[in-house]
Amino acid sequence: MATSANVSSIDALVKEYLTYRGFLPTLRAFEADLKNDKDKAFNVSKLIDQLFQYVTAFDIVGLRAFWAHLELRFFSRLDHAFAPSVRKLDVSLQRYYVVNACQNGRGDKVTEFFERYSSDLQLQADWRDWFVLPFLKNPEQHPGFETFFTKQWLETFTLSLHNFMSTVFQNMPVPTLLRLDAERLRVRALEEELSS
């Protein structure tokens, strides 16, 4: 399994190697790529924070683009048995966006969401009842929506998303360089255990 710490230590080794070899343009390009790392060094908490930043900033275009990146980069490589889970998490993320906009009095963002995505959403049974939401005075009190406005729903969704993404990263094939580093750390731990 590649942890964020493992990835960061390997990144440092790659930078050291590029410097040693004098590949300074490559080093600068690598450092620029690291600054723009959409995968957040496989740190699940940072990835979820990024998703939720788009939600709280009412940036539906950024949110959909980032989710599309995660789908292309990671979720599309999963066994097809995981497709329903990915879809359910995607629907929940979009619902969180809509609920957050409602809770913050941003009816304009709710309307924008439905105008922008209505052609796709109206084909999905999951969304059929949601088209009335922009016209409800107190959607948090409507029996069909009240659950989505609770803290418990958000916590459950966040935990599900975190667990799913953690599982995805734990089961990704690890590059040789990261496997070598993990083996080095394992050998060091065994040596320390033997010496104590």
PDB file of C-alpha atoms in Angstrom:
ATOM      1  CA  MET A   1       0.000   0.000   0.000  1.00  0.00           C
ATOM      2  CA  ALA A   2       1.272   3.452  -0.901  1.00  0.00           C
ATOM      3  CA  THR A   3       0.811   5.920   1.897  1.00  0.00           C
ATOM      4  CA  SER A   4       1.052   9.656   1.568  1.00  0.00           C
ATOM      5  CA  ALA A   5       4.274   9.574   3.602  1.00  0.00           C
ATOM      6  CA  ASN A   6       5.790   6.917   1.313  1.00  0.00           C
ATOM      7  CA  VAL A   7       4.901   8.939  -1.766  1.00  0.00           C
ATOM      8  CA  SER A   8       6.361  12.108  -0.251  1.00  0.00           C
ATOM      9  CA  SER A   9       9.626  10.369   0.679  1.00  0.00           C
ATOM     10  CA  ILE A  10       9.958   8.931  -2.827  1.00  0.00           C
ATOM     11  CA  ASP A  11       9.214  12.364  -4.297  1.00  0.00           C
ATOM     12  CA  ALA A  12      12.100  13.733  -2.218  1.00  0.00           C
ATOM     13  CA  LEU A  13      14.395  10.960  -3.475  1.00  0.00           C
ATOM     14  CA  VAL A  14      13.433  11.651  -7.085  1.00  0.00           C
ATOM     15  CA  LYS A  15      14.165  15.365  -6.584  1.00  0.00           C
ATOM     16  CA  GLU A  16      17.531  14.504  -5.013  1.00  0.00           C
ATOM     17  CA  TYR A  17      18.350  12.193  -7.919  1.00  0.00           C
ATOM     18  CA  LEU A  18      17.374  14.772 -10.541  1.00  0.00           C
ATOM     19  CA  THR A  19      19.543  17.357  -8.799  1.00  0.00           C
ATOM     20  CA  TYR A  20      22.459  14.892  -8.571  1.00  0.00           C
ATOM     21  CA  ARG A  21      22.180  14.113 -12.267  1.00  0.00           C
ATOM     22  CA  GLY A  22      21.886  17.789 -13.191  1.00  0.00           C
ATOM     23  CA  PHE A  23      18.452  17.398 -14.748  1.00  0.00           C
ATOM     24  CA  LEU A  24      17.409  20.838 -13.543  1.00  0.00           C
ATOM     25  CA  PRO A  25      14.704  21.508 -16.174  1.00  0.00           C
ATOM     26  CA  THR A  26      13.205  18.112 -15.339  1.00  0.00           C
ATOM     27  CA  LEU A  27      13.464  18.924 -11.630  1.00  0.00           C
ATOM     28  CA  ARG A  28      11.605  22.215 -12.168  1.00  0.00           C
ATOM     29  CA  ALA A  29       8.913  20.420 -14.186  1.00  0.00           C
ATOM     30  CA  PHE A  30       8.635  17.739 -11.492  1.00  0.00           C
ATOM     31  CA  GLU A  31       8.314  20.377  -8.745  1.00  0.00           C
ATOM     32  CA  ALA A  32       5.620  22.170 -10.777  1.00  0.00           C
ATOM     33  CA  ASP A  33       3.755  18.883 -11.174  1.00  0.00           C
ATOM     34  CA  LEU A  34       3.991  18.274  -7.422  1.00  0.00           C
ATOM     35  CA  LYS A  35       2.475  21.700  -6.706  1.00  0.00           C
ATOM     36  CA  ASN A  36      -0.453  20.878  -8.996  1.00  0.00           C
ATOM     37  CA  ASP A  37      -0.838  17.287  -7.756  1.00  0.00           C
ATOM     38  CA  LYS A  38      -4.553  16.575  -8.150  1.00  0.00           C
ATOM     39  CA  ASP A  39      -4.067  13.205  -6.473  1.00  0.00           C
ATOM     40  CA  LYS A  40      -2.831  14.876  -3.250  1.00  0.00           C
ATOM     41  CA  ALA A  41      -0.116  12.209  -2.879  1.00  0.00           C
ATOM     42  CA  PHE A  42      -2.936   9.674  -2.377  1.00  0.00           C
ATOM     43  CA  ASN A  43      -3.929  11.292   0.907  1.00  0.00           C
ATOM     44  CA  VAL A  44      -7.628  10.438   1.190  1.00  0.00           C
ATOM     45  CA  SER A  45      -8.384  13.172   3.716  1.00  0.00           C
ATOM     46  CA  LYS A  46      -6.862  15.807   1.438  1.00  0.00           C
ATOM     47  CA  LEU A  47      -8.805  14.498  -1.555  1.00  0.00           C
ATOM     48  CA  ILE A  48     -12.078  14.650   0.372  1.00  0.00           C
ATOM     49  CA  ASP A  49     -11.164  18.116   1.673  1.00  0.00           C
ATOM     50  CA  GLN A  50     -10.662  19.219  -1.928  1.00  0.00           C
ATOM     51  CA  LEU A  51     -14.039  17.821  -2.972  1.00  0.00           C
ATOM     52  CA  PHE A  52     -15.741  19.529  -0.037  1.00  0.00           C
ATOM     53  CA  GLN A  53     -13.962  22.825  -0.763  1.00  0.00           C
ATOM     54  CA  TYR A  54     -15.652  22.827  -4.160  1.00  0.00           C
ATOM     55  CA  VAL A  55     -18.982  22.181  -2.421  1.00  0.00           C
ATOM     56  CA  THR A  56     -18.569  24.991   0.114  1.00  0.00           C
ATOM     57  CA  ALA A  57     -17.350  27.366  -2.606  1.00  0.00           C
ATOM     58  CA  PHE A  58     -20.466  26.514  -4.672  1.00  0.00           C
ATOM     59  CA  ASP A  59     -18.177  25.538  -7.558  1.00  0.00           C
ATOM     60  CA  ILE A  60     -20.171  22.807  -9.268  1.00  0.00           C
ATOM     61  CA  VAL A  61     -17.989  22.904 -12.389  1.00  0.00           C
ATOM     62  CA  GLY A  62     -14.820  22.381 -10.323  1.00  0.00           C
ATOM     63  CA  LEU A  63     -16.526  19.663  -8.285  1.00  0.00           C
ATOM     64  CA  ARG A  64     -17.665  17.749 -11.366  1.00  0.00           C
ATOM     65  CA  ALA A  65     -14.246  18.157 -13.017  1.00  0.00           C
ATOM     66  CA  PHE A  66     -12.422  16.875  -9.933  1.00  0.00           C
ATOM     67  CA  TRP A  67     -14.805  13.913  -9.586  1.00  0.00           C
ATOM     68  CA  ALA A  68     -14.309  13.155 -13.297  1.00  0.00           C
ATOM     69  CA  HIS A  69     -10.552  13.172 -12.679  1.00  0.00           C
ATOM     70  CA  LEU A  70     -10.944  10.680  -9.812  1.00  0.00           C
ATOM     71  CA  GLU A  71     -13.175   8.484 -11.976  1.00  0.00           C
ATOM     72  CA  LEU A  72     -10.748   8.498 -14.884  1.00  0.00           C
ATOM     73  CA  ARG A  73      -7.623   8.100 -12.770  1.00  0.00           C
ATOM     74  CA  PHE A  74      -8.837   5.571 -10.194  1.00  0.00           C
ATOM     75  CA  PHE A  75     -12.454   4.426 -10.279  1.00  0.00           C
ATOM     76  CA  SER A  76     -12.474   3.400 -13.945  1.00  0.00           C
ATOM     77  CA  ARG A  77      -9.735   0.880 -13.172  1.00  0.00           C
ATOM     78  CA  LEU A  78     -11.822  -0.898 -10.555  1.00  0.00           C
ATOM     79  CA  ASP A  79     -13.684  -4.108 -11.154  1.00  0.00           C
ATOM     80  CA  HIS A  80     -17.134  -3.463 -12.611  1.00  0.00           C
ATOM     81  CA  ALA A  81     -18.659  -4.740  -9.360  1.00  0.00           C
ATOM     82  CA  PHE A  82     -17.661  -1.387  -7.797  1.00  0.00           C
ATOM     83  CA  ALA A  83     -19.545   0.715 -10.374  1.00  0.00           C
ATOM     84  CA  PRO A  84     -22.750   0.916  -8.272  1.00  0.00           C
ATOM     85  CA  SER A  85     -20.733   2.148  -5.271  1.00  0.00           C
ATOM     86  CA  VAL A  86     -18.992   4.806  -7.356  1.00  0.00           C
ATOM     87  CA  ARG A  87     -22.328   5.931  -8.768  1.00  0.00           C
ATOM     88  CA  LYS A  88     -23.948   6.078  -5.324  1.00  0.00           C
ATOM     89  CA  LEU A  89     -21.069   8.156  -3.955  1.00  0.00           C
ATOM     90  CA  ASP A  90     -21.287  10.461  -6.977  1.00  0.00           C
ATOM     91  CA  VAL A  91     -25.033  10.969  -6.458  1.00  0.00           C
ATOM     92  CA  SER A  92     -24.473  11.610  -2.740  1.00  0.00           C
ATOM     93  CA  LEU A  93     -21.740  14.155  -3.494  1.00  0.00           C
ATOM     94  CA  GLN A  94     -24.039  16.019  -5.863  1.00  0.00           C
ATOM     95  CA  ARG A  95     -26.824  15.914  -3.289  1.00  0.00           C
ATOM     96  CA  TYR A  96     -24.442  17.301  -0.682  1.00  0.00           C
ATOM     97  CA  TYR A  97     -23.709  20.168  -3.069  1.00  0.00           C
ATOM     98  CA  VAL A  98     -27.424  20.933  -3.487  1.00  0.00           C
ATOM     99  CA  VAL A  99     -28.167  20.607   0.244  1.00  0.00           C
ATOM    100  CA  ASN A 100     -25.212  22.814   1.170  1.00  0.00           C
ATOM    101  CA  ALA A 101     -26.429  25.473  -1.268  1.00  0.00           C
ATOM    102  CA  CYS A 102     -29.928  25.310   0.276  1.00  0.00           C
ATOM    103  CA  GLN A 103     -28.567  25.528   3.819  1.00  0.00           C
ATOM    104  CA  ASN A 104     -26.548  28.601   2.906  1.00  0.00           C
ATOM    105  CA  GLY A 105     -29.401  30.411   1.196  1.00  0.00           C
ATOM    106  CA  ARG A 106     -27.909  29.997  -2.266  1.00  0.00           C
ATOM    107  CA  GLY A 107     -31.041  29.191  -4.228  1.00  0.00           C
ATOM    108  CA  ASP A 108     -29.269  30.570  -7.291  1.00  0.00           C
ATOM    109  CA  LYS A 109     -26.711  27.749  -7.047  1.00  0.00           C
ATOM    110  CA  VAL A 110     -29.445  25.138  -6.621  1.00  0.00           C
ATOM    111  CA  THR A 111     -31.196  26.486  -9.716  1.00  0.00           C
ATOM    112  CA  GLU A 112     -27.882  26.607 -11.617  1.00  0.00           C
ATOM    113  CA  PHE A 113     -27.208  22.979 -10.679  1.00  0.00           C
ATOM    114  CA  PHE A 114     -30.547  21.761 -11.990  1.00  0.00           C
ATOM    115  CA  GLU A 115     -30.393  23.920 -15.116  1.00  0.00           C
ATOM    116  CA  ARG A 116     -26.886  22.723 -15.921  1.00  0.00           C
ATOM    117  CA  TYR A 117     -27.468  19.013 -15.281  1.00  0.00           C
ATOM    118  CA  SER A 118     -31.219  18.506 -15.755  1.00  0.00           C
ATOM    119  CA  SER A 119     -30.857  16.711 -19.093  1.00  0.00           C
ATOM    120  CA  ASP A 120     -28.669  14.035 -17.435  1.00  0.00           C
ATOM    121  CA  LEU A 121     -30.461  13.951 -14.096  1.00  0.00           C
ATOM    122  CA  GLN A 122     -34.013  13.578 -15.370  1.00  0.00           C
ATOM    123  CA  LEU A 123     -33.043  10.219 -16.864  1.00  0.00           C
ATOM    124  CA  GLN A 124     -32.012   8.957 -13.418  1.00  0.00           C
ATOM    125  CA  ALA A 125     -34.640   7.659 -11.009  1.00  0.00           C
ATOM    126  CA  ASP A 126     -32.471   8.805  -8.074  1.00  0.00           C
ATOM    127  CA  TRP A 127     -33.092  12.434  -9.023  1.00  0.00           C
ATOM    128  CA  ARG A 128     -36.727  12.431 -10.129  1.00  0.00           C
ATOM    129  CA  ASP A 129     -38.073  13.745  -6.792  1.00  0.00           C
ATOM    130  CA  TRP A 130     -35.275  16.296  -6.410  1.00  0.00           C
ATOM    131  CA  PHE A 131     -36.493  18.602  -9.173  1.00  0.00           C
ATOM    132  CA  VAL A 132     -39.107  20.014  -6.792  1.00  0.00           C
ATOM    133  CA  LEU A 133     -36.456  21.037  -4.232  1.00  0.00           C
ATOM    134  CA  PRO A 134     -35.781  24.547  -5.629  1.00  0.00           C
ATOM    135  CA  PHE A 135     -39.473  25.345  -5.223  1.00  0.00           C
ATOM    136  CA  LEU A 136     -39.830  24.221  -1.600  1.00  0.00           C
ATOM    137  CA  LYS A 137     -39.838  26.903   1.070  1.00  0.00           C
ATOM    138  CA  ASN A 138     -38.277  24.660   3.760  1.00  0.00           C
ATOM    139  CA  PRO A 139     -36.776  21.626   2.032  1.00  0.00           C
ATOM    140  CA  GLU A 140     -35.107  20.509   5.276  1.00  0.00           C
ATOM    141  CA  GLN A 141     -38.601  19.849   6.673  1.00  0.00           C
ATOM    142  CA  HIS A 142     -39.909  17.948   3.631  1.00  0.00           C
ATOM    143  CA  PRO A 143     -40.191  14.202   4.402  1.00  0.00           C
ATOM    144  CA  GLY A 144     -38.380  13.290   1.187  1.00  0.00           C
ATOM    145  CA  PHE A 145     -35.377  15.505   1.887  1.00  0.00           C
ATOM    146  CA  GLU A 146     -35.058  15.965   5.651  1.00  0.00           C
ATOM    147  CA  THR A 147     -32.584  13.088   6.018  1.00  0.00           C
ATOM    148  CA  PHE A 148     -30.141  14.777   3.622  1.00  0.00           C
ATOM    149  CA  PHE A 149     -30.123  17.920   5.756  1.00  0.00           C
ATOM    150  CA  THR A 150     -28.980  16.115   8.913  1.00  0.00           C
ATOM    151  CA  LYS A 151     -25.484  16.103  10.323  1.00  0.00           C
ATOM    152  CA  GLN A 152     -25.707  12.315  10.581  1.00  0.00           C
ATOM    153  CA  TRP A 153     -26.282  11.923   6.828  1.00  0.00           C
ATOM    154  CA  LEU A 154     -23.244  14.084   6.038  1.00  0.00           C
ATOM    155  CA  GLU A 155     -21.064  12.191   8.534  1.00  0.00           C
ATOM    156  CA  THR A 156     -22.192   8.839   7.116  1.00  0.00           C
ATOM    157  CA  PHE A 157     -21.552   9.987   3.559  1.00  0.00           C
ATOM    158  CA  THR A 158     -18.123  11.384   4.479  1.00  0.00           C
ATOM    159  CA  LEU A 159     -17.148   8.146   6.224  1.00  0.00           C
ATOM    160  CA  SER A 160     -18.378   6.043   3.293  1.00  0.00           C
ATOM    161  CA  LEU A 161     -16.433   8.177   0.830  1.00  0.00           C
ATOM    162  CA  HIS A 162     -13.305   8.013   3.011  1.00  0.00           C
ATOM    163  CA  ASN A 163     -13.528   4.237   3.442  1.00  0.00           C
ATOM    164  CA  PHE A 164     -14.149   3.656  -0.250  1.00  0.00           C
ATOM    165  CA  MET A 165     -11.242   5.826  -1.367  1.00  0.00           C
ATOM    166  CA  SER A 166      -8.946   4.292   1.261  1.00  0.00           C
ATOM    167  CA  THR A 167      -9.828   0.843  -0.047  1.00  0.00           C
ATOM    168  CA  VAL A 168      -9.174   1.941  -3.621  1.00  0.00           C
ATOM    169  CA  PHE A 169      -5.722   3.274  -2.732  1.00  0.00           C
ATOM    170  CA  GLN A 170      -4.839   0.247  -0.609  1.00  0.00           C
ATOM    171  CA  ASN A 171      -5.581  -2.051  -3.523  1.00  0.00           C
ATOM    172  CA  MET A 172      -3.890  -0.064  -6.276  1.00  0.00           C
ATOM    173  CA  PRO A 173      -0.870  -1.670  -7.890  1.00  0.00           C
ATOM    174  CA  VAL A 174       2.172  -0.023  -6.346  1.00  0.00           C
ATOM    175  CA  PRO A 175       5.081   1.112  -8.554  1.00  0.00           C
ATOM    176  CA  THR A 176       8.410  -0.646  -8.056  1.00  0.00           C
ATOM    177  CA  LEU A 177      10.024   2.429  -6.530  1.00  0.00           C
ATOM    178  CA  LEU A 178       7.393   2.553  -3.777  1.00  0.00           C
ATOM    179  CA  ARG A 179       7.657  -1.200  -3.196  1.00  0.00           C
ATOM    180  CA  LEU A 180      11.430  -0.834  -2.758  1.00  0.00           C
ATOM    181  CA  ASP A 181      10.917   1.944  -0.225  1.00  0.00           C
ATOM    182  CA  ALA A 182       8.320  -0.098   1.669  1.00  0.00           C
ATOM    183  CA  GLU A 183      10.689  -3.065   1.749  1.00  0.00           C
ATOM    184  CA  ARG A 184      13.526  -0.847   2.989  1.00  0.00           C
ATOM    185  CA  LEU A 185      11.291   0.420   5.815  1.00  0.00           C
ATOM    186  CA  ARG A 186      10.196  -3.125   6.663  1.00  0.00           C
ATOM    187  CA  VAL A 187      13.815  -4.349   6.844  1.00  0.00           C
ATOM    188  CA  ARG A 188      14.762  -1.366   9.027  1.00  0.00           C
ATOM    189  CA  ALA A 189      11.898  -2.146  11.413  1.00  0.00           C
ATOM    190  CA  LEU A 190      12.944  -5.787  11.622  1.00  0.00           C
ATOM    191  CA  GLU A 191      16.569  -4.806  12.303  1.00  0.00           C
ATOM    192  CA  GLU A 192      15.460  -2.467  15.075  1.00  0.00           C
ATOM    193  CA  GLU A 193      13.265  -5.199  16.550  1.00  0.00           C
ATOM    194  CA  LEU A 194      16.164  -7.657  16.520  1.00  0.00           C
ATOM    195  CA  SER A 195      18.576  -5.205  18.096  1.00  0.00           C
ATOM    196  CA  SER A 196      16.261  -4.426  21.018  1.00  0.00           C
TER     197      SER A 196
END
